[in-house]
Amino acid sequence: MSSLNNLSSWKDLNNHSKKILEQSLNDMFKKDKNRFNKFSIQIKDLLLDYSKNHIDDKTMKLFSQLLDDINLKEKINDLFNGEKINTSENRSVLHFLLRGSFNSKTKDIYEKKVKKGLEKLKSFSTKFQNGETKGFSGKKIKNIINIGIGGSDLGPKMVCEALKYYSNRDINNYFISNVDPSNLSEVLLNVNAEESIFIVSSKSFGTIETLKNASFCKKWFYNKSKNNDHVNKHFYAVTANTERAKEFGIKEKNIFPIWDWVGGRYSLWSSVGLPIILKIGFDNFEMLLKGANEIDNHFKEEPFESNIPVVLACLGVLYNNFHNCETYAIFPYDDYLKYFPKYLQQADMESNGKNISKDSSEIKYNTGPIIWGDVGTNGQHSFFQLIHQGTKNIPCDFIGFVNSNNEKEELHEILLSNLVGQTMALMKGKNILEVEKELGDENNYHNYNIIKSSKIFKGNKPSNTFLFNKLTPYNLGRLIAIYEHKIFVQGCIWNINSFDQWGVELGKILSDEVYDKLCKNDRSQIDNSSRGQLDFIEKFRQ
Ligand code: F6P
């Protein structure tokens, strides 16, 4: 593929995206009464309003040309046909099979692997729900402790929180991810061995943080139960590396499979979702899969101009590449989604934080943005100041639900009004005339000019708004799958491999080396700064 920078659609988009800034968003709405209809997409009870963006018909036309130039259709087909698009690891990318999105080329894998995996999960979950899964002392299990990091932590943790409303409140989920002893200690303080199971979740079963934490927990469990059979009964594994899990001491019947074609950050749909299943039940988990399946079909079949992940990806590229926005913010207006921005950080930044193209050349344009965010309205009372009046331009996605799972008087209406109000304020701003009118007689103020200029909002700031009917398992599945496919499309546009993560390797290797040096009090071949830090650690370490 010729470099993006040489494509005429890319150059035209660059020029047009600058030109369009001559018009404000407010003016565009005034000129075109049909703008909302034109730039919004509805799938039943799901709405994406992207009309508050610096776009016009020409922008979308140029994007459509760009998508043709990069052969997006073909790339989507390659994904769903199981081609080995993760070239650096020579792997297919098939996480969507886990939600039943197979075709004639992938049906066999679905039938032989996914279905069997799901059956094992279902039968375990049924027994668990019926209270048949008992601890060594005969008591029912009520604590599920997941030991895993990255994709083996963030997805299940996010979904367990997001779907708490649908969950069995007698079941407590705990997550040990960090190799920080404080993480583990705080969890173990809360649980007793006889009512707890440990799920060691690691696709590779080679991640040092997970293995160290799991070893510690095993020892802790043995000290409590004084019996290896009890340990065996309470430890489970989710992995693509059964042999290593067995070597670690997990019994084969307690091992749930995943496969090399499920990337860690795309794995919550697999056995990695076991903590989710135990918390919300298998039926709800199936609804999560079904919601994602609906989006898979939409992504495969819908023309690009009304294809939510595709449109979202183009808008992201617009700001990332032509408006030079470094970051992209995600604001769910639902407390249950408090881990969603964090989850998306891995999904997006580990996927698209790349500087080498698929054909091994160095990339000369911006790739993945910095993803961040928090729940509304909390963010409004902290960092929104910078979004409204700072010097940076930050595109944002607002995510809301028309109905709350917990309607309480008028609280939810206020929450929703805040969501809409914020996107309005970002776009509309407040000009000097409005401020002067609001302030009235300047003689009433001793610092009139300071107040006046502080109250001006430039506005013209873009945002997308998602509205779903309610935060249900089905809708959460849709939401996550939308972002997964958006990330894929952006990877296609930037011509990068969104499915490897070599950037995490160097730090792992150097940490091992540092650990070795720390243990041996060795300071050879080390830079001065790191040596100073190690000396300091050595001096004060008790
Ligand atoms: O180091 C990064 C990473 O490989 C992530 O991609 C992955 O989600 C995480 O570590 C955990 O990996 P595993 O599930 O193999 O322990």
Coordinates of C-alpha atoms and ligand atoms in Angstrom, one line a residue:
M1 CA 0.0 0.0 0.0
S2 CA 1.4 3.4 -0.9
S3 CA 2.0 5.6 2.2
L4 CA -1.1 7.4 3.5
N5 CA 0.8 10.7 3.0
N6 CA 0.9 10.1 -0.7
L7 CA -2.8 9.3 -1.2
S8 CA -4.8 12.1 -2.8
S9 CA -7.8 11.3 -0.5
W10 CA -5.5 11.8 2.5
K11 CA -4.1 15.0 1.2
D12 CA -7.6 16.3 0.3
L13 CA -8.8 15.3 3.8
N14 CA -6.0 17.2 5.3
N15 CA -6.8 20.4 3.3
H16 CA -10.5 20.1 3.7
S17 CA -10.3 19.5 7.5
K18 CA -8.4 22.8 7.8
K19 CA -10.7 24.7 5.6
I20 CA -13.8 23.5 7.5
L21 CA -12.5 25.2 10.6
E22 CA -13.4 28.5 8.9
Q23 CA -16.9 27.7 9.9
S24 CA -18.0 27.1 13.5
L25 CA -20.1 24.2 14.5
N26 CA -22.8 26.6 15.6
D27 CA -23.0 28.1 12.1
M28 CA -23.1 24.7 10.5
F29 CA -26.1 23.8 12.5
K30 CA -27.8 27.1 11.6
K31 CA -27.2 26.6 7.9
D32 CA -28.3 23.0 7.8
K33 CA -31.5 22.1 9.7
N34 CA -31.0 18.5 8.7
R35 CA -27.6 18.2 10.2
F36 CA -28.5 15.9 13.1
N37 CA -30.4 13.5 10.8
K38 CA -27.6 13.5 8.4
F39 CA -24.8 12.9 10.9
S40 CA -26.4 10.4 13.3
I41 CA -26.9 6.7 13.1
Q42 CA -29.6 4.7 14.9
I43 CA -29.8 1.0 15.3
K44 CA -33.0 0.3 17.1
D45 CA -32.6 1.7 20.6
L46 CA -29.0 2.8 20.1
L47 CA -28.1 6.3 18.8
L48 CA -24.8 7.7 17.7
D49 CA -25.0 11.4 17.2
Y50 CA -21.8 12.6 15.5
S51 CA -23.3 15.9 14.2
K52 CA -21.2 18.0 16.7
N53 CA -18.0 17.4 14.7
H54 CA -16.0 19.5 12.3
I55 CA -17.3 17.7 9.3
D56 CA -19.5 18.2 6.3
D57 CA -20.7 16.1 3.4
K58 CA -17.4 16.5 1.6
T59 CA -15.5 15.3 4.7
M60 CA -17.5 12.1 4.7
K61 CA -17.1 11.7 0.9
L62 CA -13.4 12.1 1.2
F63 CA -13.3 9.5 4.0
S64 CA -15.3 7.1 1.8
Q65 CA -12.7 7.6 -0.9
L66 CA -9.9 7.0 1.6
L67 CA -11.6 3.7 2.8
D68 CA -11.7 2.6 -0.8
D69 CA -8.1 3.5 -1.3
I70 CA -7.0 1.4 1.6
N71 CA -9.3 -1.5 0.6
L72 CA -11.1 -1.5 3.9
K73 CA -13.8 -3.9 2.6
E74 CA -11.2 -6.4 1.7
K75 CA -9.5 -6.0 5.1
I76 CA -12.8 -6.6 6.9
N77 CA -13.3 -9.7 4.9
D78 CA -9.8 -10.9 5.7
L79 CA -10.5 -10.4 9.4
F80 CA -13.8 -12.3 9.4
N81 CA -12.4 -15.1 7.1
G82 CA -9.6 -15.8 9.6
E83 CA -6.7 -14.7 7.4
K84 CA -3.5 -14.3 9.4
I85 CA -3.7 -10.6 9.7
N86 CA -1.5 -10.5 12.9
T87 CA 1.5 -10.9 10.7
S88 CA 4.3 -10.4 13.2
E89 CA 2.9 -13.3 15.2
N90 CA 1.6 -15.2 12.2
R91 CA -1.9 -15.5 13.7
S92 CA -5.5 -15.1 12.8
V93 CA -7.6 -12.7 14.8
L94 CA -10.9 -14.4 15.7
H95 CA -12.2 -13.1 19.0
F96 CA -15.6 -12.4 17.3
L97 CA -16.0 -16.2 16.9
L98 CA -16.5 -16.3 20.6
R99 CA -19.8 -14.4 20.1
G100 CA -21.0 -16.7 17.3
S101 CA -19.9 -14.5 14.4
F102 CA -18.6 -17.2 12.2
N103 CA -18.9 -17.8 8.4
S104 CA -18.3 -20.8 6.2
K105 CA -14.5 -20.4 6.5
T106 CA -14.4 -20.2 10.3
K107 CA -17.4 -22.4 11.2
D108 CA -15.2 -25.4 11.9
I109 CA -13.2 -23.6 14.5
Y110 CA -16.4 -22.3 16.1
E111 CA -17.9 -25.8 16.2
K112 CA -14.7 -27.6 17.4
K113 CA -13.3 -25.1 19.8
V114 CA -15.6 -22.3 20.8
K115 CA -18.7 -24.4 21.3
K116 CA -16.9 -26.9 23.4
G117 CA -15.3 -24.1 25.5
L118 CA -18.7 -22.5 26.0
E119 CA -20.2 -25.9 27.1
K120 CA -17.5 -26.3 29.7
L121 CA -18.1 -22.8 31.0
K122 CA -21.9 -23.3 31.0
S123 CA -21.7 -26.6 32.9
F124 CA -19.4 -25.1 35.5
S125 CA -21.6 -22.0 35.8
T126 CA -24.7 -24.1 36.2
K127 CA -23.2 -26.1 39.0
F128 CA -21.9 -22.9 40.6
Q129 CA -25.3 -21.2 40.5
N130 CA -27.0 -24.3 41.9
G131 CA -24.6 -24.0 44.9
E132 CA -23.0 -27.3 44.0
T133 CA -19.5 -25.8 43.9
K134 CA -18.5 -26.2 47.4
G135 CA -15.2 -25.4 49.2
F136 CA -13.1 -27.9 51.0
S137 CA -15.1 -27.5 54.2
G138 CA -18.5 -28.0 52.4
K139 CA -19.4 -24.3 52.4
K140 CA -20.7 -22.6 49.2
I141 CA -18.1 -20.6 47.3
K142 CA -18.8 -16.9 47.5
N143 CA -15.4 -15.2 46.6
I144 CA -14.1 -15.3 43.1
I145 CA -10.5 -14.1 43.0
N146 CA -9.1 -13.4 39.6
I147 CA -5.3 -13.4 39.2
G148 CA -4.4 -11.9 35.9
I149 CA -3.1 -8.7 34.3
G150 CA -3.8 -6.6 31.2
G151 CA -6.5 -8.3 29.1
S152 CA -6.7 -11.0 31.7
D153 CA -7.9 -8.4 34.2
L154 CA -9.2 -5.3 32.7
G155 CA -12.0 -6.8 30.6
P156 CA -13.5 -9.1 33.3
K157 CA -13.1 -6.4 36.0
M158 CA -14.8 -3.8 33.8
V159 CA -17.7 -6.0 32.9
C160 CA -18.3 -7.3 36.4
E161 CA -18.6 -3.7 37.6
A162 CA -20.6 -2.6 34.6
L163 CA -23.2 -5.4 35.1
K164 CA -23.3 -5.4 38.8
Y165 CA -27.0 -4.6 38.7
Y166 CA -27.6 -8.0 37.0
S167 CA -25.3 -9.9 39.4
N168 CA -25.7 -12.3 42.2
R169 CA -25.0 -10.0 45.2
D170 CA -23.8 -12.9 47.3
I171 CA -20.8 -13.4 45.0
N172 CA -17.8 -11.1 45.6
N173 CA -15.4 -10.6 42.8
Y174 CA -11.8 -9.7 43.6
F175 CA -9.0 -8.9 41.1
I176 CA -5.3 -9.3 41.8
S177 CA -3.3 -7.9 38.9
N178 CA -0.3 -5.9 40.0
V179 CA 2.8 -7.5 41.4
D180 CA 2.5 -5.0 44.2
P181 CA 2.1 -6.9 47.5
S182 CA -0.4 -4.3 48.6
N183 CA -2.8 -5.4 45.9
L184 CA -2.7 -9.0 47.0
S185 CA -2.7 -8.3 50.7
E186 CA -5.8 -6.1 50.5
V187 CA -7.7 -8.9 48.7
L188 CA -6.6 -11.7 51.0
L189 CA -7.6 -9.6 54.0
N190 CA -11.2 -9.8 52.8
V191 CA -11.6 -13.4 52.0
N192 CA -11.5 -16.8 53.8
A193 CA -9.9 -19.8 52.0
E194 CA -12.9 -22.2 52.4
E195 CA -15.3 -20.0 50.5
S196 CA -12.9 -18.7 47.8
I197 CA -11.8 -19.9 44.5
F198 CA -8.8 -18.5 42.6
I199 CA -8.8 -18.2 38.8
V200 CA -5.3 -17.8 37.4
S201 CA -6.0 -16.1 34.1
S202 CA -3.1 -15.9 31.7
K203 CA -3.2 -16.6 28.0
S204 CA 0.5 -17.3 28.0
F205 CA 0.8 -18.6 31.5
G206 CA 4.1 -16.9 31.4
T207 CA 3.4 -13.5 32.8
I208 CA 5.6 -12.9 35.8
E209 CA 3.1 -10.7 37.7
T210 CA 0.4 -13.3 37.5
L211 CA 2.6 -16.3 38.2
K212 CA 4.2 -14.6 41.3
N213 CA 0.8 -13.6 42.6
A214 CA -0.6 -17.1 41.9
S215 CA 2.3 -18.8 43.7
F216 CA 1.8 -16.6 46.7
C217 CA -1.9 -17.3 46.8
K218 CA -1.3 -21.0 46.5
K219 CA 1.1 -20.9 49.5
W220 CA -1.4 -18.8 51.4
F221 CA -4.2 -21.3 50.7
Y222 CA -2.1 -24.2 51.7
N223 CA -1.2 -22.5 55.0
K224 CA -4.9 -22.1 55.6
S225 CA -6.1 -25.5 54.5
K226 CA -3.0 -27.7 55.2
N227 CA -4.0 -30.0 52.4
N228 CA -2.8 -30.1 48.8
D229 CA -6.1 -31.7 47.6
H230 CA -7.9 -28.6 49.0
V231 CA -5.5 -26.4 47.0
N232 CA -6.2 -28.3 43.8
K233 CA -10.0 -28.0 44.4
H234 CA -9.9 -24.2 44.8
F235 CA -7.5 -23.3 42.0
Y236 CA -8.6 -22.9 38.3
A237 CA -6.8 -21.6 35.2
V238 CA -7.8 -19.9 32.0
T239 CA -5.0 -20.3 29.5
A240 CA -3.9 -21.1 26.0
N241 CA -0.9 -22.9 27.5
T242 CA -2.4 -25.9 29.3
E243 CA 1.0 -27.5 29.8
R244 CA 2.4 -24.6 31.7
A245 CA -0.8 -24.4 33.8
K246 CA -0.4 -28.1 34.7
E247 CA 3.2 -27.7 35.5
F248 CA 2.1 -24.9 37.8
G249 CA -0.1 -27.4 39.6
I250 CA -3.5 -26.8 38.2
K251 CA -5.5 -29.9 37.6
E252 CA -6.5 -30.4 33.9
K253 CA -10.2 -30.5 34.7
N254 CA -9.9 -27.1 36.2
I255 CA -8.3 -25.5 33.1
F256 CA -10.5 -23.5 30.8
P257 CA -9.1 -23.0 27.3
I258 CA -8.5 -20.0 25.1
W259 CA -6.7 -19.9 21.9
D260 CA -3.8 -18.1 20.2
W261 CA -6.3 -16.3 17.9
V262 CA -7.9 -14.5 20.9
G263 CA -5.8 -11.4 21.7
G264 CA -5.5 -10.7 25.5
R265 CA -7.3 -7.3 25.1
Y266 CA -10.1 -8.9 23.1
S267 CA -10.5 -11.9 25.4
L268 CA -13.3 -11.0 27.8
W269 CA -15.7 -13.0 25.5
S270 CA -13.8 -16.2 26.1
S271 CA -13.1 -18.2 29.3
V272 CA -11.3 -15.1 30.5
G273 CA -14.8 -14.0 31.2
L274 CA -15.3 -16.8 33.8
P275 CA -15.4 -14.3 36.7
I276 CA -18.1 -12.4 34.8
I277 CA -20.1 -15.6 34.2
L278 CA -20.0 -16.6 37.9
K279 CA -21.1 -13.1 38.9
I280 CA -23.9 -12.4 36.4
G281 CA -24.8 -16.0 35.3
F282 CA -24.4 -17.7 32.0
D283 CA -27.6 -16.4 30.5
N284 CA -26.6 -12.8 31.0
F285 CA -23.1 -13.6 29.6
E286 CA -24.8 -14.9 26.5
M287 CA -26.7 -11.7 26.2
L288 CA -23.4 -9.8 26.3
L289 CA -22.2 -12.1 23.5
K290 CA -25.4 -11.5 21.5
G291 CA -25.1 -7.7 21.7
A292 CA -21.5 -7.9 20.4
N293 CA -22.7 -10.3 17.7
E294 CA -25.2 -7.8 16.5
I295 CA -22.4 -5.2 16.1
D296 CA -20.3 -7.8 14.3
N297 CA -23.1 -8.2 11.7
H298 CA -23.6 -4.4 11.5
F299 CA -19.9 -3.9 11.0
K300 CA -19.7 -6.6 8.3
E301 CA -22.8 -5.6 6.4
E302 CA -23.6 -2.0 6.8
P303 CA -22.4 0.5 4.2
F304 CA -19.5 2.5 5.5
E305 CA -21.5 5.8 5.7
S306 CA -23.9 4.3 8.2
N307 CA -21.5 1.9 9.8
I308 CA -20.9 3.0 13.4
P309 CA -17.4 1.6 14.0
V310 CA -16.3 2.9 10.6
V311 CA -17.7 6.4 11.1
L312 CA -16.3 6.6 14.6
A313 CA -12.9 5.5 13.3
C314 CA -12.9 8.2 10.6
L315 CA -13.8 10.9 13.1
G316 CA -11.0 9.7 15.4
V317 CA -8.6 9.9 12.4
L318 CA -9.8 13.4 11.6
Y319 CA -8.8 14.8 14.9
N320 CA -5.7 12.6 15.4
N321 CA -4.2 13.2 12.0
F322 CA -5.5 16.5 10.7
H323 CA -6.3 18.5 13.8
N324 CA -3.3 17.1 15.7
C325 CA -5.2 16.2 18.8
E326 CA -3.0 14.1 21.0
T327 CA -5.7 12.7 23.2
Y328 CA -9.2 11.3 23.0
A329 CA -11.6 11.2 26.0
I330 CA -14.3 8.8 26.9
F331 CA -17.0 9.9 29.3
P332 CA -19.6 7.3 30.3
Y333 CA -22.5 8.9 32.2
D334 CA -23.1 5.8 34.2
D335 CA -21.3 4.9 37.4
Y336 CA -21.3 1.2 36.6
L337 CA -19.0 2.1 33.6
K338 CA -16.3 3.5 35.8
Y339 CA -13.6 1.1 34.5
F340 CA -14.6 1.5 30.9
P341 CA -12.1 4.2 30.0
K342 CA -9.3 2.2 31.6
Y343 CA -10.4 -0.9 29.7
L344 CA -10.4 1.1 26.5
Q345 CA -6.9 2.4 27.2
Q346 CA -5.5 -1.1 26.8
A347 CA -7.8 -2.0 23.9
D348 CA -6.9 1.1 21.9
M349 CA -3.4 2.0 23.0
E350 CA -1.9 -1.5 23.0
S351 CA -3.5 -2.1 19.6
N352 CA -2.7 1.1 17.8
G353 CA 0.3 2.6 19.7
K354 CA 2.6 1.6 16.9
N355 CA 5.3 3.4 14.8
I356 CA 6.0 0.7 12.3
S357 CA 3.7 -0.1 9.4
K358 CA 2.6 -3.5 8.3
D359 CA 5.2 -3.4 5.6
S360 CA 7.9 -2.7 8.2
S361 CA 8.5 1.0 7.3
E362 CA 8.7 3.8 9.8
I363 CA 5.4 5.6 10.0
K364 CA 5.4 9.3 9.2
Y365 CA 2.0 10.3 10.6
N366 CA 0.3 10.0 13.9
T367 CA -1.2 6.7 15.0
G368 CA -3.1 5.8 18.1
P369 CA -4.2 8.6 20.4
I370 CA -3.9 8.8 24.2
I371 CA -7.1 7.5 25.6
W372 CA -8.4 8.7 28.9
G373 CA -11.6 9.6 30.7
D374 CA -13.9 9.1 33.7
V375 CA -17.5 9.0 34.5
G376 CA -19.8 12.0 34.3
T377 CA -20.7 14.1 36.1
N378 CA -17.6 13.6 38.3
G379 CA -15.3 14.7 35.5
Q380 CA -17.2 17.9 35.1
H381 CA -16.1 19.0 38.6
S382 CA -12.4 18.4 37.9
F383 CA -10.8 18.2 34.5
F384 CA -13.6 19.5 32.3
Q385 CA -12.2 23.0 33.0
L386 CA -9.3 22.2 30.7
I387 CA -11.6 20.8 28.0
H388 CA -13.8 23.9 28.0
Q389 CA -11.2 26.7 28.4
G390 CA -7.8 25.1 28.1
T391 CA -5.6 25.5 25.1
K392 CA -5.9 21.9 23.9
N393 CA -8.6 20.5 21.6
I394 CA -9.9 17.2 23.0
P395 CA -12.4 15.2 21.0
C396 CA -14.7 13.3 23.4
D397 CA -17.2 10.5 23.3
F398 CA -20.1 10.9 25.7
I399 CA -21.9 7.6 26.5
G400 CA -25.3 7.7 28.2
F401 CA -28.3 5.5 28.9
V402 CA -31.9 6.8 28.5
N403 CA -33.1 4.7 31.4
S404 CA -31.3 4.0 34.6
N405 CA -31.1 0.6 36.2
N406 CA -31.8 2.4 39.5
E407 CA -34.4 5.1 38.9
K408 CA -34.5 7.3 42.0
E409 CA -36.6 10.4 41.8
E410 CA -35.2 12.9 39.3
L411 CA -31.5 11.9 39.6
H412 CA -31.3 10.2 36.3
E413 CA -32.9 13.1 34.4
I414 CA -30.4 15.4 35.9
L415 CA -27.5 13.1 34.9
L416 CA -28.8 12.9 31.3
S417 CA -29.3 16.6 31.2
N418 CA -25.7 17.1 32.3
L419 CA -24.5 14.8 29.5
V420 CA -26.4 16.8 26.8
G421 CA -25.6 20.1 28.5
Q422 CA -21.9 19.4 28.4
T423 CA -21.8 18.6 24.7
M424 CA -23.9 21.7 24.1
A425 CA -21.6 23.9 26.1
L426 CA -18.5 22.5 24.4
M427 CA -20.0 23.3 21.0
K428 CA -21.8 26.5 21.8
G429 CA -19.4 28.3 24.0
K430 CA -20.1 31.8 25.2
N431 CA -19.0 34.9 23.4
I432 CA -18.0 38.3 24.7
L433 CA -21.4 39.9 23.9
E434 CA -23.2 37.2 25.9
V435 CA -20.8 37.7 28.8
E436 CA -21.2 41.5 28.7
K437 CA -25.0 41.1 28.7
E438 CA -24.8 38.6 31.6
L439 CA -22.5 40.9 33.7
G440 CA -24.5 44.1 33.2
D441 CA -23.1 47.4 34.4
E442 CA -19.3 47.2 34.5
N443 CA -19.2 49.7 37.4
N444 CA -20.5 47.0 39.7
Y445 CA -17.2 45.2 39.4
H446 CA -13.7 46.4 40.5
N447 CA -12.1 43.8 38.2
Y448 CA -14.6 43.8 35.3
N449 CA -12.1 43.0 32.5
I450 CA -10.7 40.0 34.3
I451 CA -14.1 38.6 35.1
K452 CA -15.3 39.2 31.6
S453 CA -12.4 37.5 29.8
S454 CA -12.6 34.6 32.3
K455 CA -16.2 34.0 31.4
I456 CA -15.7 33.6 27.7
F457 CA -15.9 30.1 26.3
K458 CA -14.5 29.7 22.8
G459 CA -16.7 26.7 22.2
N460 CA -16.6 25.0 18.8
K461 CA -15.4 21.8 20.5
P462 CA -16.3 18.5 19.0
S463 CA -18.0 15.5 20.7
N464 CA -19.8 12.3 19.8
T465 CA -22.8 11.2 21.9
F466 CA -23.9 7.6 22.3
L467 CA -27.3 6.9 23.8
F468 CA -28.5 3.4 24.6
N469 CA -31.8 2.5 26.1
K470 CA -30.4 1.0 29.3
L471 CA -27.1 -0.4 30.5
T472 CA -27.9 -4.1 30.0
P473 CA -25.6 -7.1 29.2
Y474 CA -26.8 -6.9 25.5
N475 CA -26.0 -3.2 25.2
L476 CA -22.7 -3.5 26.9
G477 CA -21.8 -6.2 24.4
R478 CA -22.7 -3.7 21.6
L479 CA -20.7 -0.9 23.1
I480 CA -17.5 -2.9 23.6
A481 CA -17.7 -4.4 20.1
I482 CA -18.2 -1.0 18.5
Y483 CA -15.0 0.2 20.0
E484 CA -13.2 -3.0 19.1
H485 CA -14.1 -2.6 15.5
K486 CA -13.4 1.1 15.5
I487 CA -9.8 0.3 16.7
F488 CA -9.5 -2.3 13.9
V489 CA -10.6 0.2 11.2
Q490 CA -8.1 2.8 12.5
G491 CA -5.4 0.2 12.4
C492 CA -6.3 -0.5 8.8
I493 CA -6.2 3.2 7.9
W494 CA -2.8 3.7 9.6
N495 CA -1.6 0.4 8.0
I496 CA -0.4 -1.0 11.3
N497 CA -0.8 -4.4 13.0
S498 CA -3.4 -3.7 15.8
F499 CA -3.0 -7.2 17.2
D500 CA 0.6 -7.5 18.4
Q501 CA 2.2 -5.7 21.3
W502 CA 6.0 -5.8 21.0
G503 CA 6.2 -2.5 22.8
V504 CA 5.7 -4.1 26.1
E505 CA 8.6 -6.4 25.8
L506 CA 11.7 -4.3 26.4
G507 CA 10.5 -3.1 29.8
K508 CA 9.8 -6.7 30.8
I509 CA 13.4 -7.7 29.9
L510 CA 15.0 -4.8 31.6
S511 CA 12.9 -5.3 34.7
D512 CA 14.3 -8.9 34.9
E513 CA 17.8 -7.6 34.5
V514 CA 17.3 -4.9 37.2
Y515 CA 15.9 -7.5 39.6
D516 CA 18.9 -9.6 39.0
K517 CA 21.2 -6.7 39.7
L518 CA 19.3 -5.7 42.8
C519 CA 19.5 -9.2 44.2
K520 CA 23.2 -9.5 43.4
N521 CA 24.1 -6.0 44.4
D522 CA 25.5 -5.7 40.9
R523 CA 25.8 -2.2 39.3
S524 CA 27.7 -3.2 36.1
Q525 CA 26.6 -1.8 32.7
I526 CA 23.9 0.5 34.1
D527 CA 23.3 4.2 33.5
N528 CA 24.0 6.6 36.2
S529 CA 20.4 7.5 36.9
S530 CA 19.3 3.9 37.3
R531 CA 22.4 3.2 39.4
G532 CA 21.5 6.1 41.7
Q533 CA 18.0 4.8 42.1
L534 CA 19.2 1.2 42.9
D535 CA 21.7 2.6 45.4
F536 CA 18.9 4.6 47.1
I537 CA 16.7 1.5 47.2
E538 CA 19.5 -0.6 48.7
K539 CA 20.2 2.1 51.3
F540 CA 16.7 2.4 52.6
R541 CA 15.3 -1.1 52.0
Q542 CA 14.5 -2.7 55.3
Ligands
F6P1 O1 2.4 -7.6 28.4 C1 1.2 -7.3 27.7 C2 0.3 -8.5 27.7 O2 0.8 -9.5 26.9 C3 -1.1 -8.1 27.3 O3 -1.2 -8.0 25.9 C4 -1.9 -9.1 27.9 O4 -3.3 -8.8 28.0 C5 -1.2 -9.2 29.3 O5 0.1 -9.0 29.0 C6 -1.4 -10.5 30.0 O6 -0.9 -11.6 29.3 P1 -1.3 -13.0 29.7 O7 -2.8 -13.2 29.6 O8 -0.6 -13.9 28.7 O9 -0.8 -13.2 31.1

